[in-house]
């Protein structure tokens, strides 16, 4: 599977949660569609068409799309929550890895859903690998490193930023520079 999947499905059990997730993604300027039973037929058709064609990389949906949708090249399925019915879980994850292709399914499981997850594992006889959510500190370090890498790439690509960066660094007192450099080297 590629690092940036061409198509991803996000499942949740509740229609209002579909809208909530969709709104958060679109706020972040992520091109996606949403699909749930409360949407009118034309809106549902449009969402499916945009997702199938690849114009939208993400489709946020309720269990409405867990059955019956035949969409090629879905590389990853996210279960925002676990379905109440084990059979729906099977249908959800069955949207990826079709036609001898590989796919990944990721389930976000809260403490209150752990017993439900055990039931799903027993029902599906599947091996589900547990991964811990990274700490806030780890997330901040990774994001900071990416920002620094982008800044360095931009500065080295066109050297036009070199003088701006140097002027700004000269404004910072030596003590702050030393601690900044120490912090940056710890991230790398």
PDB file of C-alpha atoms in Angstrom:
ATOM      1  CA  UNK A   1       0.000   0.000   0.000  1.00  0.00           C
ATOM      2  CA  UNK A   2       1.250   3.478  -0.787  1.00  0.00           C
ATOM      3  CA  UNK A   3       1.984   6.082   1.886  1.00  0.00           C
ATOM      4  CA  UNK A   4      -0.749   8.268   0.410  1.00  0.00           C
ATOM      5  CA  UNK A   5      -3.593   5.916  -0.442  1.00  0.00           C
ATOM      6  CA  UNK A   6      -5.642   6.693  -3.519  1.00  0.00           C
ATOM      7  CA  UNK A   7      -8.916   5.847  -1.775  1.00  0.00           C
ATOM      8  CA  UNK A   8      -9.849   5.499   1.875  1.00  0.00           C
ATOM      9  CA  UNK A   9     -13.157   4.767   3.588  1.00  0.00           C
ATOM     10  CA  UNK A  10     -13.994   6.069   7.061  1.00  0.00           C
ATOM     11  CA  UNK A  11     -16.837   4.205   8.766  1.00  0.00           C
ATOM     12  CA  UNK A  12     -18.856   5.292  11.757  1.00  0.00           C
ATOM     13  CA  UNK A  13     -22.084   3.927  13.187  1.00  0.00           C
ATOM     14  CA  UNK A  14     -23.958   7.220  13.453  1.00  0.00           C
ATOM     15  CA  UNK A  15     -25.139   9.570  10.694  1.00  0.00           C
ATOM     16  CA  UNK A  16     -24.487  12.685  12.808  1.00  0.00           C
ATOM     17  CA  UNK A  17     -20.912  11.490  13.353  1.00  0.00           C
ATOM     18  CA  UNK A  18     -20.496  11.131   9.563  1.00  0.00           C
ATOM     19  CA  UNK A  19     -21.267  14.841   9.175  1.00  0.00           C
ATOM     20  CA  UNK A  20     -18.979  15.736  12.087  1.00  0.00           C
ATOM     21  CA  UNK A  21     -15.985  13.853  10.648  1.00  0.00           C
ATOM     22  CA  UNK A  22     -16.715  15.192   7.147  1.00  0.00           C
ATOM     23  CA  UNK A  23     -16.837  18.774   8.453  1.00  0.00           C
ATOM     24  CA  UNK A  24     -13.529  18.365  10.292  1.00  0.00           C
ATOM     25  CA  UNK A  25     -11.810  16.976   7.191  1.00  0.00           C
ATOM     26  CA  UNK A  26     -13.176  19.662   4.875  1.00  0.00           C
ATOM     27  CA  UNK A  27     -12.181  22.340   7.405  1.00  0.00           C
ATOM     28  CA  UNK A  28      -8.627  20.988   7.043  1.00  0.00           C
ATOM     29  CA  UNK A  29      -9.043  21.346   3.249  1.00  0.00           C
ATOM     30  CA  UNK A  30      -9.129  17.579   2.681  1.00  0.00           C
ATOM     31  CA  UNK A  31     -11.220  16.715  -0.353  1.00  0.00           C
ATOM     32  CA  UNK A  32     -13.712  14.109   0.783  1.00  0.00           C
ATOM     33  CA  UNK A  33     -17.336  13.110   0.526  1.00  0.00           C
ATOM     34  CA  UNK A  34     -19.863  11.845   3.020  1.00  0.00           C
ATOM     35  CA  UNK A  35     -22.576   9.257   2.660  1.00  0.00           C
ATOM     36  CA  UNK A  36     -25.370   8.360   5.078  1.00  0.00           C
ATOM     37  CA  UNK A  37     -29.035   7.418   5.014  1.00  0.00           C
ATOM     38  CA  UNK A  38     -30.240  10.934   5.897  1.00  0.00           C
ATOM     39  CA  UNK A  39     -28.733  12.373   2.684  1.00  0.00           C
ATOM     40  CA  UNK A  40     -31.031  12.571  -0.330  1.00  0.00           C
ATOM     41  CA  UNK A  41     -30.573  10.126  -3.212  1.00  0.00           C
ATOM     42  CA  UNK A  42     -28.861  12.643  -5.525  1.00  0.00           C
ATOM     43  CA  UNK A  43     -26.333  13.661  -2.842  1.00  0.00           C
ATOM     44  CA  UNK A  44     -25.539   9.994  -2.159  1.00  0.00           C
ATOM     45  CA  UNK A  45     -25.072   9.273  -5.887  1.00  0.00           C
ATOM     46  CA  UNK A  46     -22.832  12.313  -6.312  1.00  0.00           C
ATOM     47  CA  UNK A  47     -20.698  11.308  -3.316  1.00  0.00           C
ATOM     48  CA  UNK A  48     -20.272   7.759  -4.630  1.00  0.00           C
ATOM     49  CA  UNK A  49     -19.455   8.964  -8.156  1.00  0.00           C
ATOM     50  CA  UNK A  50     -16.790  11.427  -6.918  1.00  0.00           C
ATOM     51  CA  UNK A  51     -15.224   8.751  -4.727  1.00  0.00           C
ATOM     52  CA  UNK A  52     -15.288   6.032  -7.421  1.00  0.00           C
ATOM     53  CA  UNK A  53     -13.695   8.373  -9.958  1.00  0.00           C
ATOM     54  CA  UNK A  54     -10.948   9.346  -7.509  1.00  0.00           C
ATOM     55  CA  UNK A  55     -11.946  13.014  -7.406  1.00  0.00           C
ATOM     56  CA  UNK A  56     -12.482  12.574  -3.662  1.00  0.00           C
ATOM     57  CA  UNK A  57      -9.866  10.378  -1.947  1.00  0.00           C
ATOM     58  CA  UNK A  58     -11.887   9.838   1.221  1.00  0.00           C
ATOM     59  CA  UNK A  59     -15.482   8.747   1.718  1.00  0.00           C
ATOM     60  CA  UNK A  60     -16.857   9.156   5.231  1.00  0.00           C
ATOM     61  CA  UNK A  61     -19.865   6.927   5.668  1.00  0.00           C
ATOM     62  CA  UNK A  62     -22.191   5.126   7.990  1.00  0.00           C
ATOM     63  CA  UNK A  63     -22.783   1.398   7.740  1.00  0.00           C
ATOM     64  CA  UNK A  64     -24.967   2.214   4.743  1.00  0.00           C
ATOM     65  CA  UNK A  65     -21.901   1.684   2.545  1.00  0.00           C
ATOM     66  CA  UNK A  66     -20.667  -1.417   4.364  1.00  0.00           C
ATOM     67  CA  UNK A  67     -22.762  -3.657   2.138  1.00  0.00           C
ATOM     68  CA  UNK A  68     -23.353  -3.575  -1.556  1.00  0.00           C
ATOM     69  CA  UNK A  69     -20.923  -0.882  -2.643  1.00  0.00           C
ATOM     70  CA  UNK A  70     -18.457  -2.163  -5.210  1.00  0.00           C
ATOM     71  CA  UNK A  71     -15.632   0.358  -5.331  1.00  0.00           C
ATOM     72  CA  UNK A  72     -12.251  -0.599  -6.767  1.00  0.00           C
ATOM     73  CA  UNK A  73      -8.876   0.299  -5.290  1.00  0.00           C
ATOM     74  CA  UNK A  74      -9.898   1.166  -1.729  1.00  0.00           C
ATOM     75  CA  UNK A  75      -6.537   0.830  -0.004  1.00  0.00           C
ATOM     76  CA  UNK A  76      -7.516   1.546   3.577  1.00  0.00           C
ATOM     77  CA  UNK A  77     -10.614   1.379   5.760  1.00  0.00           C
ATOM     78  CA  UNK A  78     -10.809   3.315   9.015  1.00  0.00           C
ATOM     79  CA  UNK A  79     -13.335   2.234  11.611  1.00  0.00           C
ATOM     80  CA  UNK A  80     -13.872   5.438  13.568  1.00  0.00           C
ATOM     81  CA  UNK A  81     -15.912   3.324  15.957  1.00  0.00           C
ATOM     82  CA  UNK A  82     -16.859  -0.319  16.056  1.00  0.00           C
ATOM     83  CA  UNK A  83     -20.206  -1.397  14.610  1.00  0.00           C
ATOM     84  CA  UNK A  84     -22.796  -2.895  16.949  1.00  0.00           C
ATOM     85  CA  UNK A  85     -23.094  -5.974  14.734  1.00  0.00           C
ATOM     86  CA  UNK A  86     -20.039  -8.185  14.096  1.00  0.00           C
ATOM     87  CA  UNK A  87     -21.267  -8.880  10.567  1.00  0.00           C
ATOM     88  CA  UNK A  88     -21.046  -5.155   9.757  1.00  0.00           C
ATOM     89  CA  UNK A  89     -17.397  -5.218  10.780  1.00  0.00           C
ATOM     90  CA  UNK A  90     -16.762  -7.951   8.221  1.00  0.00           C
ATOM     91  CA  UNK A  91     -18.575  -5.943   5.554  1.00  0.00           C
ATOM     92  CA  UNK A  92     -16.734  -2.748   6.464  1.00  0.00           C
ATOM     93  CA  UNK A  93     -13.254  -4.230   6.198  1.00  0.00           C
ATOM     94  CA  UNK A  94     -14.313  -6.175   3.119  1.00  0.00           C
ATOM     95  CA  UNK A  95     -14.352  -2.901   1.169  1.00  0.00           C
ATOM     96  CA  UNK A  96     -10.543  -3.035   0.947  1.00  0.00           C
ATOM     97  CA  UNK A  97      -8.180  -5.653  -0.410  1.00  0.00           C
ATOM     98  CA  UNK A  98     -10.558  -6.759  -3.156  1.00  0.00           C
ATOM     99  CA  UNK A  99      -9.710  -8.576  -6.374  1.00  0.00           C
ATOM    100  CA  UNK A 100      -6.455 -10.055  -5.034  1.00  0.00           C
ATOM    101  CA  UNK A 101      -5.187  -6.638  -3.949  1.00  0.00           C
ATOM    102  CA  UNK A 102      -3.902  -5.809  -0.500  1.00  0.00           C
ATOM    103  CA  UNK A 103      -5.548  -3.408   1.865  1.00  0.00           C
ATOM    104  CA  UNK A 104      -5.429  -2.248   5.439  1.00  0.00           C
ATOM    105  CA  UNK A 105      -8.114  -1.828   8.028  1.00  0.00           C
ATOM    106  CA  UNK A 106      -7.571   0.418  11.048  1.00  0.00           C
ATOM    107  CA  UNK A 107     -10.016   0.428  13.955  1.00  0.00           C
ATOM    108  CA  UNK A 108      -9.937   3.178  16.544  1.00  0.00           C
ATOM    109  CA  UNK A 109     -10.969   1.434  19.735  1.00  0.00           C
ATOM    110  CA  UNK A 110     -11.746   3.117  23.035  1.00  0.00           C
ATOM    111  CA  UNK A 111     -11.554   1.410  26.420  1.00  0.00           C
ATOM    112  CA  UNK A 112     -15.319   1.019  26.442  1.00  0.00           C
ATOM    113  CA  UNK A 113     -15.171  -0.851  23.101  1.00  0.00           C
ATOM    114  CA  UNK A 114     -12.527  -3.417  24.127  1.00  0.00           C
ATOM    115  CA  UNK A 115     -15.036  -6.169  24.939  1.00  0.00           C
ATOM    116  CA  UNK A 116     -16.764  -5.493  21.627  1.00  0.00           C
ATOM    117  CA  UNK A 117     -13.405  -5.851  19.870  1.00  0.00           C
ATOM    118  CA  UNK A 118     -12.805  -9.190  21.607  1.00  0.00           C
ATOM    119  CA  UNK A 119     -16.199 -10.366  20.291  1.00  0.00           C
ATOM    120  CA  UNK A 120     -15.229  -9.288  16.758  1.00  0.00           C
ATOM    121  CA  UNK A 121     -11.901 -11.126  17.011  1.00  0.00           C
ATOM    122  CA  UNK A 122     -13.679 -14.267  18.179  1.00  0.00           C
ATOM    123  CA  UNK A 123     -16.334 -13.937  15.459  1.00  0.00           C
ATOM    124  CA  UNK A 124     -13.907 -13.280  12.605  1.00  0.00           C
ATOM    125  CA  UNK A 125     -11.083 -15.491  13.902  1.00  0.00           C
ATOM    126  CA  UNK A 126      -8.825 -12.717  12.684  1.00  0.00           C
ATOM    127  CA  UNK A 127      -5.534 -11.534  14.064  1.00  0.00           C
ATOM    128  CA  UNK A 128      -5.771  -7.852  14.883  1.00  0.00           C
ATOM    129  CA  UNK A 129      -2.532  -6.083  15.711  1.00  0.00           C
ATOM    130  CA  UNK A 130      -2.727  -3.599  18.558  1.00  0.00           C
ATOM    131  CA  UNK A 131      -0.991  -0.269  18.133  1.00  0.00           C
ATOM    132  CA  UNK A 132      -0.754   2.409  20.773  1.00  0.00           C
ATOM    133  CA  UNK A 133      -1.697   5.970  19.936  1.00  0.00           C
ATOM    134  CA  UNK A 134       1.490   8.052  19.962  1.00  0.00           C
ATOM    135  CA  UNK A 135       1.960  10.472  22.841  1.00  0.00           C
ATOM    136  CA  UNK A 136       1.387  14.176  22.311  1.00  0.00           C
ATOM    137  CA  UNK A 137       5.129  14.715  22.783  1.00  0.00           C
ATOM    138  CA  UNK A 138       5.924  12.247  19.970  1.00  0.00           C
ATOM    139  CA  UNK A 139       3.357  13.862  17.643  1.00  0.00           C
ATOM    140  CA  UNK A 140       4.801  17.334  18.320  1.00  0.00           C
ATOM    141  CA  UNK A 141       8.352  16.088  17.655  1.00  0.00           C
ATOM    142  CA  UNK A 142       7.375  14.456  14.359  1.00  0.00           C
ATOM    143  CA  UNK A 143       5.414  17.515  13.200  1.00  0.00           C
ATOM    144  CA  UNK A 144       8.211  19.878  14.205  1.00  0.00           C
ATOM    145  CA  UNK A 145      10.729  17.754  12.329  1.00  0.00           C
ATOM    146  CA  UNK A 146       8.542  17.844   9.195  1.00  0.00           C
ATOM    147  CA  UNK A 147       8.163  21.625   9.420  1.00  0.00           C
ATOM    148  CA  UNK A 148      11.926  22.061   9.792  1.00  0.00           C
ATOM    149  CA  UNK A 149      12.582  19.710   6.847  1.00  0.00           C
ATOM    150  CA  UNK A 150      10.157  21.692   4.668  1.00  0.00           C
ATOM    151  CA  UNK A 151      11.783  24.969   5.694  1.00  0.00           C
ATOM    152  CA  UNK A 152      15.260  23.624   4.940  1.00  0.00           C
ATOM    153  CA  UNK A 153      14.105  22.263   1.578  1.00  0.00           C
ATOM    154  CA  UNK A 154      12.491  25.571   0.666  1.00  0.00           C
ATOM    155  CA  UNK A 155      15.576  27.514   1.753  1.00  0.00           C
ATOM    156  CA  UNK A 156      18.040  25.289  -0.089  1.00  0.00           C
ATOM    157  CA  UNK A 157      15.911  25.070  -3.228  1.00  0.00           C
ATOM    158  CA  UNK A 158      16.017  28.741  -3.962  1.00  0.00           C
ATOM    159  CA  UNK A 159      18.622  30.289  -1.638  1.00  0.00           C
ATOM    160  CA  UNK A 160      16.447  33.414  -1.650  1.00  0.00           C
ATOM    161  CA  UNK A 161      15.490  32.704   1.959  1.00  0.00           C
ATOM    162  CA  UNK A 162      19.062  32.415   3.226  1.00  0.00           C
ATOM    163  CA  UNK A 163      19.484  36.124   3.937  1.00  0.00           C
ATOM    164  CA  UNK A 164      16.053  36.353   5.598  1.00  0.00           C
ATOM    165  CA  UNK A 165      16.814  33.393   7.859  1.00  0.00           C
ATOM    166  CA  UNK A 166      20.244  34.757   8.716  1.00  0.00           C
ATOM    167  CA  UNK A 167      18.858  38.207   9.591  1.00  0.00           C
ATOM    168  CA  UNK A 168      16.236  36.674  11.846  1.00  0.00           C
ATOM    169  CA  UNK A 169      18.787  34.456  13.590  1.00  0.00           C
ATOM    170  CA  UNK A 170      21.025  37.467  14.215  1.00  0.00           C
ATOM    171  CA  UNK A 171      18.149  39.138  16.043  1.00  0.00           C
ATOM    172  CA  UNK A 172      17.855  36.246  18.479  1.00  0.00           C
ATOM    173  CA  UNK A 173      20.258  36.438  21.440  1.00  0.00           C
ATOM    174  CA  UNK A 174      22.992  33.798  21.710  1.00  0.00           C
ATOM    175  CA  UNK A 175      21.420  31.935  24.638  1.00  0.00           C
ATOM    176  CA  UNK A 176      18.173  31.401  22.755  1.00  0.00           C
ATOM    177  CA  UNK A 177      20.109  30.266  19.674  1.00  0.00           C
ATOM    178  CA  UNK A 178      22.003  27.666  21.692  1.00  0.00           C
ATOM    179  CA  UNK A 179      18.845  26.220  23.233  1.00  0.00           C
ATOM    180  CA  UNK A 180      17.083  26.279  19.850  1.00  0.00           C
ATOM    181  CA  UNK A 181      19.929  24.387  18.187  1.00  0.00           C
ATOM    182  CA  UNK A 182      20.058  21.897  21.079  1.00  0.00           C
ATOM    183  CA  UNK A 183      16.297  21.329  20.795  1.00  0.00           C
ATOM    184  CA  UNK A 184      16.473  20.912  17.022  1.00  0.00           C
ATOM    185  CA  UNK A 185      19.329  18.404  17.214  1.00  0.00           C
ATOM    186  CA  UNK A 186      17.349  16.369  19.756  1.00  0.00           C
ATOM    187  CA  UNK A 187      14.540  16.109  17.208  1.00  0.00           C
ATOM    188  CA  UNK A 188      16.830  14.758  14.523  1.00  0.00           C
TER     189      UNK A 188
END
